[in-house]
PDB file of C-alpha atoms in Angstrom:
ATOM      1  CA  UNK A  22     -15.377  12.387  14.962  1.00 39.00           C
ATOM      2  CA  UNK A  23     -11.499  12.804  15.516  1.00 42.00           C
ATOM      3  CA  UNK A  24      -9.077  10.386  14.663  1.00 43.00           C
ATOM      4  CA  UNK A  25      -5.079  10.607  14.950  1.00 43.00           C
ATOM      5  CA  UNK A  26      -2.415   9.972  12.521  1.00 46.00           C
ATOM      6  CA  UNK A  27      -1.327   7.092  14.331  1.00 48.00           C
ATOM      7  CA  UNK A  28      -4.267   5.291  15.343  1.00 51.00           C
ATOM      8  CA  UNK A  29      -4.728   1.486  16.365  1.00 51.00           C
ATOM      9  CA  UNK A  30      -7.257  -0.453  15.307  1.00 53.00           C
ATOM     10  CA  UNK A  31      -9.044  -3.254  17.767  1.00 52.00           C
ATOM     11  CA  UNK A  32      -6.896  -5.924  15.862  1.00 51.00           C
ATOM     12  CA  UNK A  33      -3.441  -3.713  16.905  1.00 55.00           C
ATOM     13  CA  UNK A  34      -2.758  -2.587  13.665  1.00 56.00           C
ATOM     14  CA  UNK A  35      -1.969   0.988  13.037  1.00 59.00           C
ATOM     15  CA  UNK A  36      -4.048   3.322  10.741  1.00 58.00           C
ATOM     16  CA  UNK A  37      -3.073   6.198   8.517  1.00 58.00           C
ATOM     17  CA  UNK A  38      -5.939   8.176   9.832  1.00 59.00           C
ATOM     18  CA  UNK A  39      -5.777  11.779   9.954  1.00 60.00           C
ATOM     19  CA  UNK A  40      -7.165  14.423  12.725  1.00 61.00           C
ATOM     20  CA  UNK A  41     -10.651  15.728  10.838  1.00 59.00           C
ATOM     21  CA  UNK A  42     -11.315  18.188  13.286  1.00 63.00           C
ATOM     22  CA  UNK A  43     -12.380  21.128  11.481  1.00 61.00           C
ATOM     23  CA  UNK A  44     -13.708  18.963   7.942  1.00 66.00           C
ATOM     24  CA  UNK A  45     -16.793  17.338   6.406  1.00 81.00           C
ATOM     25  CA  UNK A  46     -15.758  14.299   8.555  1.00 82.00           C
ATOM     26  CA  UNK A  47     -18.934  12.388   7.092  1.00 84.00           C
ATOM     27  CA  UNK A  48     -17.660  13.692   3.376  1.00 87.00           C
ATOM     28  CA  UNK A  49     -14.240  12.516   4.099  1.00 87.00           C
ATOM     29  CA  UNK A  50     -15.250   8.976   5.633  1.00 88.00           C
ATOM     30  CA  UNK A  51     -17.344   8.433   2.523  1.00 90.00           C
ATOM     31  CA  UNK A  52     -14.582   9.156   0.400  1.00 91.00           C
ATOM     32  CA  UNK A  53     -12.223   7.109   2.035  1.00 89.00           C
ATOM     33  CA  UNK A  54     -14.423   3.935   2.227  1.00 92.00           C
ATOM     34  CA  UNK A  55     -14.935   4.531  -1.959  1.00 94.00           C
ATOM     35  CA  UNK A  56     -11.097   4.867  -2.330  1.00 93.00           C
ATOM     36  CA  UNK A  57     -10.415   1.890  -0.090  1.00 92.00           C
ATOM     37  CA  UNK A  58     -12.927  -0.289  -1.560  1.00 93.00           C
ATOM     38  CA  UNK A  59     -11.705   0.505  -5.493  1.00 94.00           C
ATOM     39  CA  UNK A  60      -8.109  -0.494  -3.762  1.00 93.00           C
ATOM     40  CA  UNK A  61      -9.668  -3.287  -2.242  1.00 93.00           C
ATOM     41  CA  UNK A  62     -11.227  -4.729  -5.665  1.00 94.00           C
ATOM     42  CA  UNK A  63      -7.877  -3.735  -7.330  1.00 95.00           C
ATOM     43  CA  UNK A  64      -5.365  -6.281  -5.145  1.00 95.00           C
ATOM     44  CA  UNK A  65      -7.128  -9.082  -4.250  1.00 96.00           C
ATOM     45  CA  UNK A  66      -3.975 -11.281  -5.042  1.00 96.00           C
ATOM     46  CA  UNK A  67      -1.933  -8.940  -2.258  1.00 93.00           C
ATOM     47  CA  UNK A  68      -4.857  -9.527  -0.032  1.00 94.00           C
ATOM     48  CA  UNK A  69      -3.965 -12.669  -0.027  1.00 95.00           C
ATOM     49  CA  UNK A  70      -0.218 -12.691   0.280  1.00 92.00           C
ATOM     50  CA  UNK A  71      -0.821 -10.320   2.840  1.00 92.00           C
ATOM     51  CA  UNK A  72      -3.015 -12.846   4.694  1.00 94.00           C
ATOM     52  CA  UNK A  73      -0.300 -15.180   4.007  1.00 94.00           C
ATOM     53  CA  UNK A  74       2.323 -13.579   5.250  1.00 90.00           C
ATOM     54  CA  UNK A  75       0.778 -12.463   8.716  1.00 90.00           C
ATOM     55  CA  UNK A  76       1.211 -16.444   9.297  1.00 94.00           C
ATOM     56  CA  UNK A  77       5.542 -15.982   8.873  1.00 92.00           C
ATOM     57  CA  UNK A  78       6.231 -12.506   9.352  1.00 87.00           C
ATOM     58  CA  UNK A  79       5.465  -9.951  12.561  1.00 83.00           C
ATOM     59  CA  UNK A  80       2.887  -7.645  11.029  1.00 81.00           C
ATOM     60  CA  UNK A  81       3.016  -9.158   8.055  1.00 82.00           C
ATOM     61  CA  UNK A  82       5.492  -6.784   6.578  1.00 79.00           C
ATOM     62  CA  UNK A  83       9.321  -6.502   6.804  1.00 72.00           C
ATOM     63  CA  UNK A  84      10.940  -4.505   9.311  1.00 64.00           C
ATOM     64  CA  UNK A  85      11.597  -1.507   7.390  1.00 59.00           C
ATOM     65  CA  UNK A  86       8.515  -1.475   5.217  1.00 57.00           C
ATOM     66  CA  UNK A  87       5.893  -0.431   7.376  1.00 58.00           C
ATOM     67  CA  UNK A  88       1.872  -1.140   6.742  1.00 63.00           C
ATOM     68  CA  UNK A  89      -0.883   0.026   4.495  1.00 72.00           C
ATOM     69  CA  UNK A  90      -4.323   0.082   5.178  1.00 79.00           C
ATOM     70  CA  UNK A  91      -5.735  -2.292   4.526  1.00 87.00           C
ATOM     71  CA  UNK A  92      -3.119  -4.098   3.192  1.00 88.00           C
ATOM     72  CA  UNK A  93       0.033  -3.978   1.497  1.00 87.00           C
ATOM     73  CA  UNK A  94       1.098  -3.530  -2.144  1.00 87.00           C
ATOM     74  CA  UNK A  95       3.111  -6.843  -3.619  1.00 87.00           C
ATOM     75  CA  UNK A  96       4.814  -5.677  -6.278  1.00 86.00           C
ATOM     76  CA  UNK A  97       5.949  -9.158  -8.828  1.00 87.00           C
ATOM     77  CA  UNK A  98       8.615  -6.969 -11.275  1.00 85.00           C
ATOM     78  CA  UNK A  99       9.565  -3.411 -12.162  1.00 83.00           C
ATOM     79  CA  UNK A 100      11.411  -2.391 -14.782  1.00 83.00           C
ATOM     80  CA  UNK A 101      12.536   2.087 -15.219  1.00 79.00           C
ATOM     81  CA  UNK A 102      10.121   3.645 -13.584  1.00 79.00           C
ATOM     82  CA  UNK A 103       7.476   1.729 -13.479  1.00 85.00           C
ATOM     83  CA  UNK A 104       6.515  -1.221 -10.629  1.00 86.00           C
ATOM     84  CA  UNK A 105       3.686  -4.090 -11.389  1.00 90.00           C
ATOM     85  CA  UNK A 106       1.769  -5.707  -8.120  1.00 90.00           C
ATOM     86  CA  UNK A 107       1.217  -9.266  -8.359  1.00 92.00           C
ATOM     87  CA  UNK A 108      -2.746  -8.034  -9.708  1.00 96.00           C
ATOM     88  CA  UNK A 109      -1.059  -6.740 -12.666  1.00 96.00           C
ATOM     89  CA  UNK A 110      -1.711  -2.734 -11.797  1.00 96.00           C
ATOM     90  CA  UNK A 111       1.172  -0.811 -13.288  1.00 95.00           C
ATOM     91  CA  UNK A 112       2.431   1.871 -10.935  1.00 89.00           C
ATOM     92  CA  UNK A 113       5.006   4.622 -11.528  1.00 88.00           C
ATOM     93  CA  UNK A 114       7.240   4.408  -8.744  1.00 80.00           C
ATOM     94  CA  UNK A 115       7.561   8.319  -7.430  1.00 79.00           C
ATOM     95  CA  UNK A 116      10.444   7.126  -4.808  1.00 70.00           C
ATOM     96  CA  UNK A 117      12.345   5.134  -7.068  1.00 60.00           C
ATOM     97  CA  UNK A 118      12.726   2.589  -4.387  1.00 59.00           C
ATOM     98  CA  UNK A 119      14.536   5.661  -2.673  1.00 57.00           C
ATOM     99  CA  UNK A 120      16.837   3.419   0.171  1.00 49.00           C
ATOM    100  CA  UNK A 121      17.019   0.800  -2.699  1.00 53.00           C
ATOM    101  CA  UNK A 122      17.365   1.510  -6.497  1.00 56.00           C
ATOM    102  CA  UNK A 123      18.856   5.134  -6.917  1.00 56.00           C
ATOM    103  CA  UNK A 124      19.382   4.497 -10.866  1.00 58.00           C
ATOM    104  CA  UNK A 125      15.659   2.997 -10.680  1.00 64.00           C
ATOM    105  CA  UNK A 126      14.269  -0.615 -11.409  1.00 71.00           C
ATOM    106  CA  UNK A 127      15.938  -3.020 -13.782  1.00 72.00           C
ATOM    107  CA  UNK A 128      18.863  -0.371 -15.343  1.00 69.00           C
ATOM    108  CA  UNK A 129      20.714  -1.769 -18.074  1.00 74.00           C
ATOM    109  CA  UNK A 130      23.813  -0.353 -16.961  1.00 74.00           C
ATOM    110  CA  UNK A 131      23.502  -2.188 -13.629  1.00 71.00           C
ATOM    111  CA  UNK A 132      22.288  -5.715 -15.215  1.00 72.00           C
ATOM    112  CA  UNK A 133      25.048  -5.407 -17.827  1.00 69.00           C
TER     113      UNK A 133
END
């Protein structure tokens, strides 16, 4: 089995599949499906908004976002370093909302 960073699925949305020429591709699909469905159990609520939002929105996404397999992340707050989705899961935000927050989420300095 190959797949192609890149991919489209029969619905015409793109995957974040990777070329597993070479690898256990049975050992990797079985470890993706586990790591999808624990993500899958985990945002239920952004399933939904997701869902939601494909009714409004191209893609379901904004512009500059991109999408996720299987769906989106909606984040409700963040405060430092740290970002909550609207399932409650606390994530530490590695990228710091890069092209957004450069002194991070919710800096005292900057709500003053």
């Amino acid at each position: 089995m190959t797949e192609t960073a890149g991919g489209v699925t029969e619905s015409g949305v793109e995957t974040n599949r990777v070329d597993l020429d070479g690898a256990d591709a049975d050992r990797v699909e079985q470890w993706r499906a586990e790591v999808e469905g624990v993500f899958e159990s985990r945002t239920a609520t952004s399933r939904e908004a997701f869902a939601r939002a494909r009714e409004h929105i191209p893609g379901g996404v904004p512009g500059g976002l991109g999408f996720m397999s299987p769906h989106p992340v909606y984040f409700e707050r963040a405060d430092g370093a740290y970002a909550w989705d609207a399932d409650g899961n606390k994530y530490l935000d590695v990228m710091s909302g890069d092209w957004l927050l450069p002194l991070g989420h919710c800096h005292p300095d900057v709500l003053g």
